[in-house]
Short mmCIF file of C-alpha atoms and ligand atoms in Angstrom, two decimals:
data_model
loop_
_atom_site.label_atom_id
_atom_site.label_comp_id
_atom_site.label_asym_id
_atom_site.label_seq_id
_atom_site.Cartn_x
_atom_site.Cartn_y
_atom_site.Cartn_z
CA MET A 1 -28.86 -23.30 48.65
CA GLY A 2 -28.56 -25.16 45.36
CA THR A 3 -31.26 -26.87 43.33
CA THR A 4 -31.38 -30.66 43.21
CA ILE A 5 -32.74 -32.08 39.96
CA ALA A 6 -33.52 -35.77 39.38
CA VAL A 7 -33.44 -36.91 35.75
CA VAL A 8 -35.83 -39.83 35.44
CA ASN A 9 -37.64 -42.06 33.01
CA LYS A 10 -38.37 -45.71 33.53
CA LYS A 11 -37.29 -46.38 29.98
CA GLY A 12 -33.62 -46.84 29.19
CA GLY A 13 -31.89 -45.17 26.27
CA VAL A 14 -34.01 -42.01 26.26
CA GLY A 15 -31.16 -39.61 27.04
CA LYS A 16 -31.16 -39.35 30.86
CA THR A 17 -27.42 -39.77 31.31
CA THR A 18 -26.59 -37.68 28.23
CA THR A 19 -28.77 -34.90 29.64
CA VAL A 20 -27.21 -35.06 33.09
CA ILE A 21 -23.65 -34.91 31.74
CA ASN A 22 -24.22 -32.18 29.18
CA LEU A 23 -26.65 -30.01 31.11
CA ALA A 24 -24.36 -30.05 34.15
CA ALA A 25 -21.31 -29.20 32.00
CA SER A 26 -23.23 -26.42 30.22
CA LEU A 27 -24.26 -24.86 33.53
CA CYS A 28 -20.60 -24.97 34.58
CA ALA A 29 -19.68 -23.18 31.35
CA LEU A 30 -22.19 -20.50 32.39
CA GLY A 31 -20.36 -20.02 35.68
CA LYS A 32 -22.27 -22.41 37.95
CA LYS A 33 -20.88 -25.15 40.16
CA ALA A 34 -22.49 -28.57 39.69
CA LEU A 35 -22.45 -32.05 41.16
CA VAL A 36 -23.56 -35.17 39.30
CA VAL A 37 -24.75 -37.97 41.58
CA ASP A 38 -24.63 -41.21 39.63
CA THR A 39 -27.38 -43.37 41.13
CA ASP A 40 -27.35 -45.96 38.30
CA PRO A 41 -25.33 -49.13 39.06
CA GLN A 42 -24.31 -49.10 35.39
CA ALA A 43 -22.31 -45.93 36.13
CA ASN A 44 -22.68 -44.44 32.65
CA ALA A 45 -22.51 -40.88 33.96
CA CYS A 46 -19.15 -41.69 35.57
CA LEU A 47 -17.89 -43.19 32.32
CA GLY A 48 -19.09 -40.22 30.27
CA LEU A 49 -17.32 -37.81 32.60
CA GLY A 50 -14.05 -39.71 32.57
CA ILE A 51 -14.33 -41.18 36.07
CA ASP A 52 -12.99 -44.73 36.22
CA ILE A 53 -15.11 -46.41 38.88
CA ARG A 54 -12.38 -49.02 39.46
CA SER A 55 -10.08 -46.29 40.69
CA VAL A 56 -12.45 -44.45 43.02
CA SER A 57 -12.12 -45.40 46.65
CA LYS A 58 -15.62 -44.45 47.82
CA SER A 59 -18.92 -44.49 45.97
CA LEU A 60 -22.57 -43.79 46.61
CA TYR A 61 -22.80 -47.40 47.78
CA ASP A 62 -20.40 -46.71 50.68
CA CYS A 63 -22.40 -43.58 51.57
CA LEU A 64 -25.66 -45.51 51.65
CA ALA A 65 -24.01 -48.28 53.66
CA GLY A 66 -22.78 -45.69 56.17
CA THR A 67 -19.08 -46.37 55.67
CA ALA A 68 -18.25 -43.06 53.96
CA THR A 69 -19.56 -39.50 53.96
CA THR A 70 -20.69 -37.95 50.71
CA GLN A 71 -17.98 -35.29 51.11
CA GLU A 72 -15.37 -38.08 51.11
CA ALA A 73 -16.84 -39.73 48.01
CA VAL A 74 -17.12 -36.68 45.72
CA VAL A 75 -14.43 -36.46 43.02
CA ALA A 76 -13.51 -33.66 40.60
CA THR A 77 -13.82 -34.07 36.82
CA ASP A 78 -11.69 -32.52 34.06
CA THR A 79 -14.40 -29.87 33.64
CA GLU A 80 -13.94 -26.88 35.91
CA ASN A 81 -16.56 -26.70 38.70
CA LEU A 82 -18.06 -30.09 37.77
CA TYR A 83 -17.93 -32.85 40.38
CA VAL A 84 -19.21 -36.42 40.61
CA LEU A 85 -20.45 -38.63 43.39
CA PRO A 86 -19.63 -41.95 41.73
CA SER A 87 -21.81 -44.99 41.38
CA HIS A 88 -20.73 -48.61 41.73
CA PRO A 89 -22.19 -51.91 40.50
CA SER A 90 -22.75 -52.84 44.17
CA LEU A 91 -25.58 -50.27 44.29
CA VAL A 92 -27.77 -53.18 43.25
CA VAL A 93 -27.01 -54.69 46.66
CA ALA A 94 -27.67 -51.34 48.38
CA GLU A 95 -31.19 -51.45 47.03
CA ARG A 96 -31.82 -54.71 48.90
CA GLU A 97 -30.04 -53.53 52.05
CA LEU A 98 -32.05 -50.31 52.12
CA LEU A 99 -35.27 -52.32 52.22
CA ARG A 100 -34.39 -53.43 55.71
CA THR A 101 -33.76 -49.95 57.15
CA ASN A 102 -35.99 -47.33 58.77
CA GLU A 103 -36.88 -44.24 56.75
CA ARG A 104 -35.59 -46.18 53.77
CA GLU A 105 -36.87 -43.66 51.23
CA LYS A 106 -35.06 -40.74 52.87
CA ARG A 107 -31.47 -42.00 53.04
CA MET A 108 -30.29 -40.11 49.97
CA GLN A 109 -31.99 -36.91 51.08
CA GLU A 110 -30.11 -37.10 54.39
CA LEU A 111 -26.82 -37.92 52.69
CA LEU A 112 -27.04 -35.07 50.18
CA HIS A 113 -28.22 -32.46 52.65
CA PRO A 114 -24.71 -31.39 53.76
CA LEU A 115 -23.69 -30.94 50.10
CA ARG A 116 -26.53 -28.66 49.09
CA ASP A 117 -24.86 -25.42 50.06
CA GLY A 118 -21.72 -26.30 48.13
CA TYR A 119 -23.26 -26.42 44.65
CA ASP A 120 -25.61 -24.37 42.49
CA TYR A 121 -27.00 -27.55 40.93
CA ILE A 122 -27.02 -31.19 41.98
CA PHE A 123 -28.14 -33.66 39.27
CA LEU A 124 -29.29 -37.15 40.14
CA ASP A 125 -28.85 -39.52 37.20
CA CYS A 126 -31.37 -42.32 37.72
CA SER A 127 -31.41 -45.88 36.47
CA PRO A 128 -34.25 -47.02 34.19
CA SER A 129 -36.38 -48.29 37.07
CA LEU A 130 -38.67 -46.93 39.72
CA GLY A 131 -37.00 -49.01 42.44
CA LEU A 132 -36.03 -47.83 45.89
CA ILE A 133 -32.89 -45.96 44.78
CA THR A 134 -34.95 -43.93 42.29
CA VAL A 135 -37.60 -43.34 44.97
CA ASN A 136 -34.75 -42.06 47.17
CA ALA A 137 -33.59 -39.76 44.36
CA LEU A 138 -37.12 -38.37 43.90
CA THR A 139 -37.41 -37.83 47.64
CA ALA A 140 -34.09 -35.95 47.68
CA ALA A 141 -34.92 -33.78 44.66
CA ASP A 142 -36.47 -30.32 44.35
CA THR A 143 -37.47 -30.90 40.74
CA VAL A 144 -37.60 -33.56 38.04
CA ILE A 145 -36.54 -33.51 34.40
CA ILE A 146 -38.17 -36.21 32.28
CA PRO A 147 -36.41 -36.83 28.95
CA LEU A 148 -38.68 -38.19 26.22
CA GLN A 149 -37.08 -39.79 23.21
CA CYS A 150 -38.76 -38.49 20.10
CA GLU A 151 -40.33 -41.74 18.89
CA TYR A 152 -43.80 -43.27 18.78
CA PHE A 153 -43.80 -44.78 22.23
CA ALA A 154 -42.35 -41.70 23.92
CA LEU A 155 -45.28 -41.44 26.30
CA SER A 156 -45.54 -45.10 27.28
CA GLY A 157 -44.83 -45.68 30.95
CA MET A 158 -45.56 -42.00 31.68
CA THR A 159 -48.70 -42.69 33.73
CA GLN A 160 -46.76 -44.88 36.12
CA LEU A 161 -43.90 -42.39 36.44
CA LEU A 162 -46.22 -39.45 37.04
CA ASN A 163 -48.14 -41.50 39.59
CA THR A 164 -44.92 -42.25 41.42
CA VAL A 165 -44.08 -38.53 41.44
CA LYS A 166 -47.54 -37.81 42.83
CA ILE A 167 -47.24 -40.43 45.58
CA ILE A 168 -43.79 -39.16 46.57
CA ARG A 169 -45.12 -35.61 46.67
CA ASN A 170 -48.00 -36.68 48.92
CA ARG A 171 -46.06 -38.90 51.27
CA LEU A 172 -42.39 -37.95 51.28
CA ASN A 173 -41.46 -34.75 49.49
CA PRO A 174 -44.28 -32.17 49.28
CA GLY A 175 -42.15 -29.60 47.45
CA LEU A 176 -41.30 -31.87 44.51
CA GLU A 177 -41.98 -30.13 41.19
CA ILE A 178 -41.62 -31.00 37.53
CA GLU A 179 -38.81 -28.89 36.07
CA GLY A 180 -39.76 -30.02 32.60
CA PHE A 181 -40.28 -32.64 29.94
CA LEU A 182 -37.37 -32.66 27.52
CA ILE A 183 -37.65 -33.90 23.96
CA THR A 184 -34.47 -35.72 22.99
CA MET A 185 -33.12 -37.23 19.76
CA PHE A 186 -35.34 -34.98 17.65
CA ASP A 187 -34.76 -35.54 13.95
CA ALA A 188 -36.06 -32.72 11.76
CA ARG A 189 -35.71 -34.91 8.64
CA MET A 190 -38.27 -37.36 10.03
CA ARG A 191 -41.86 -36.26 9.52
CA GLN A 192 -42.95 -38.13 12.64
CA SER A 193 -40.61 -36.11 14.89
CA GLN A 194 -42.69 -32.95 14.58
CA ALA A 195 -45.92 -34.90 15.15
CA ILE A 196 -44.55 -36.51 18.29
CA ARG A 197 -43.32 -33.17 19.59
CA GLN A 198 -46.81 -31.78 19.04
CA ALA A 199 -48.38 -34.72 20.90
CA VAL A 200 -46.05 -34.13 23.86
CA LEU A 201 -46.90 -30.40 23.81
CA ASP A 202 -50.64 -31.17 23.72
CA HIS A 203 -50.19 -33.44 26.73
CA PHE A 204 -47.89 -31.46 28.99
CA ARG A 205 -48.13 -27.91 27.60
CA GLU A 206 -46.04 -25.36 29.48
CA LEU A 207 -44.18 -28.13 31.28
CA VAL A 208 -42.34 -28.97 28.05
CA PHE A 209 -39.00 -27.23 27.60
CA GLU A 210 -38.84 -24.94 24.59
CA THR A 211 -35.41 -26.34 23.91
CA VAL A 212 -35.40 -29.55 21.90
CA ILE A 213 -32.34 -31.82 21.85
CA ARG A 214 -31.62 -32.83 18.29
CA ARG A 215 -30.25 -36.21 17.31
CA SER A 216 -26.51 -35.89 16.96
CA SER A 217 -24.07 -38.75 16.51
CA ARG A 218 -21.37 -36.52 18.04
CA LEU A 219 -23.18 -36.85 21.38
CA SER A 220 -22.63 -40.60 21.65
CA GLU A 221 -19.11 -40.14 20.30
CA SER A 222 -18.31 -37.62 23.05
CA GLN A 223 -19.35 -40.18 25.66
CA ARG A 224 -16.99 -42.77 24.22
CA PHE A 225 -14.24 -40.19 24.58
CA ALA A 226 -15.47 -39.45 28.13
CA LYS A 227 -16.00 -35.74 27.57
CA PRO A 228 -19.01 -33.44 27.80
CA MET A 229 -20.05 -32.12 24.40
CA ILE A 230 -18.94 -28.53 24.98
CA THR A 231 -15.41 -29.79 25.58
CA TYR A 232 -15.47 -32.39 22.79
CA ASP A 233 -17.01 -30.24 20.06
CA ALA A 234 -18.40 -26.89 21.17
CA GLY A 235 -19.73 -26.06 17.69
CA SER A 236 -21.89 -29.18 17.37
CA THR A 237 -25.67 -29.16 17.56
CA GLY A 238 -25.51 -31.30 20.72
CA ALA A 239 -23.37 -28.71 22.52
CA GLN A 240 -25.59 -25.86 21.32
CA ASP A 241 -28.82 -27.60 22.36
CA TYR A 242 -27.64 -28.36 25.88
CA MET A 243 -26.28 -24.81 26.28
CA ARG A 244 -29.69 -23.52 25.26
CA LEU A 245 -31.36 -25.82 27.78
CA ALA A 246 -29.04 -24.60 30.53
CA ALA A 247 -29.89 -20.99 29.65
CA GLU A 248 -33.61 -21.82 29.62
CA ILE A 249 -33.40 -23.36 33.10
CA LEU A 250 -31.48 -20.38 34.49
CA GLU A 251 -33.95 -18.00 32.90
CA ARG A 252 -36.96 -19.83 34.33
CA ALA A 253 -35.36 -19.78 37.77
CA GLY A 254 -34.77 -16.06 37.38
CA LYS A 255 -31.00 -16.61 37.37
CA GLY A 256 -30.45 -16.02 33.65
N1 LIG B 1 -29.46 -36.36 21.18
C1 LIG B 1 -28.87 -37.52 20.93
N2 LIG B 1 -28.47 -37.83 19.67
C2 LIG B 1 -27.88 -39.02 19.39
N3 LIG B 1 -27.62 -39.96 20.31
C3 LIG B 1 -28.00 -39.72 21.59
C4 LIG B 1 -28.64 -38.50 21.96
N4 LIG B 1 -28.90 -38.55 23.29
C5 LIG B 1 -28.43 -39.75 23.72
N5 LIG B 1 -27.90 -40.45 22.71
C6 LIG B 1 -27.31 -41.81 22.76
O1 LIG B 1 -28.35 -42.73 23.05
C7 LIG B 1 -27.92 -43.71 23.97
C8 LIG B 1 -28.77 -43.68 25.22
O2 LIG B 1 -28.60 -42.42 25.87
P1 LIG B 1 -28.44 -42.31 27.44
O3 LIG B 1 -28.26 -40.88 27.76
O4 LIG B 1 -27.39 -43.26 27.93
O5 LIG B 1 -29.88 -42.80 27.90
P2 LIG B 1 -30.40 -43.29 29.33
O6 LIG B 1 -29.51 -42.72 30.38
O7 LIG B 1 -31.81 -42.76 29.40
O8 LIG B 1 -30.37 -44.78 29.30
C9 LIG B 1 -26.46 -43.42 24.25
O9 LIG B 1 -25.65 -44.20 23.41
C10 LIG B 1 -26.32 -41.96 23.89
O10 LIG B 1 -25.02 -41.63 23.49
MG1 LIG B 2 -28.45 -43.72 31.90
#
């Protein structure tokens, strides 16, 4: 059975979607099969992987509404062994509809269950909120990756997020673990970057990935061209950093 990893942070722009796209693609390059579930109504993961949400017939919204199965909604990407369960702007409505249902926090877990055997890794790209869809993602996940943008307020909002993780562990998903805190947009030329990294290490210690994602303009460029970094520019620092992260995760899981 595969591992389901939710990538969360209540803050936007910290590198969640970039991490989902590039970590998933890097694991595929290392021979794994991966699924990206885009749970953000903004559908940036779809865009970055070249999936035009106007042309997909079924999305996560239809799955949550009960009008499609997840198997029907999954689409292939241009990257071998990398698949997407697309998002849709109507997911905003799904959030309200879910509020009225029983077991409303467990819908995504139920929906993804039949897919778990089909993939080595399932990544849940979350929106910058701790709303019901994100609670569903955390309930469906085995582990959580928390990207932290390397800037002064990197740790703000962390207490609330970690509390949410704790509550979900206690009430809904006892096996939920933290896969790791990931420092993103690290800039070695900035003196503060090293200080912030040290502060994060002091706080979370062995839960911080050894791999640091450096700031690289090629990463945002690759998203405009709707390609993962290893396809767009395999020699770039962005591609190298995410390959290293993929190797670190496999190693920790004893699959390296
Ligand atoms: N390591 C990086 N270096 C440079 N730009 C980055 C890096 N990681 C992400 N970005 C850019 O920062 C912006 C926000 O990243 P994104 O992954 O969309 O964040 P989130 O999903 O948390 O909102 C995007 O334009 C993205 O291309
Ligand atoms: Mg995002």
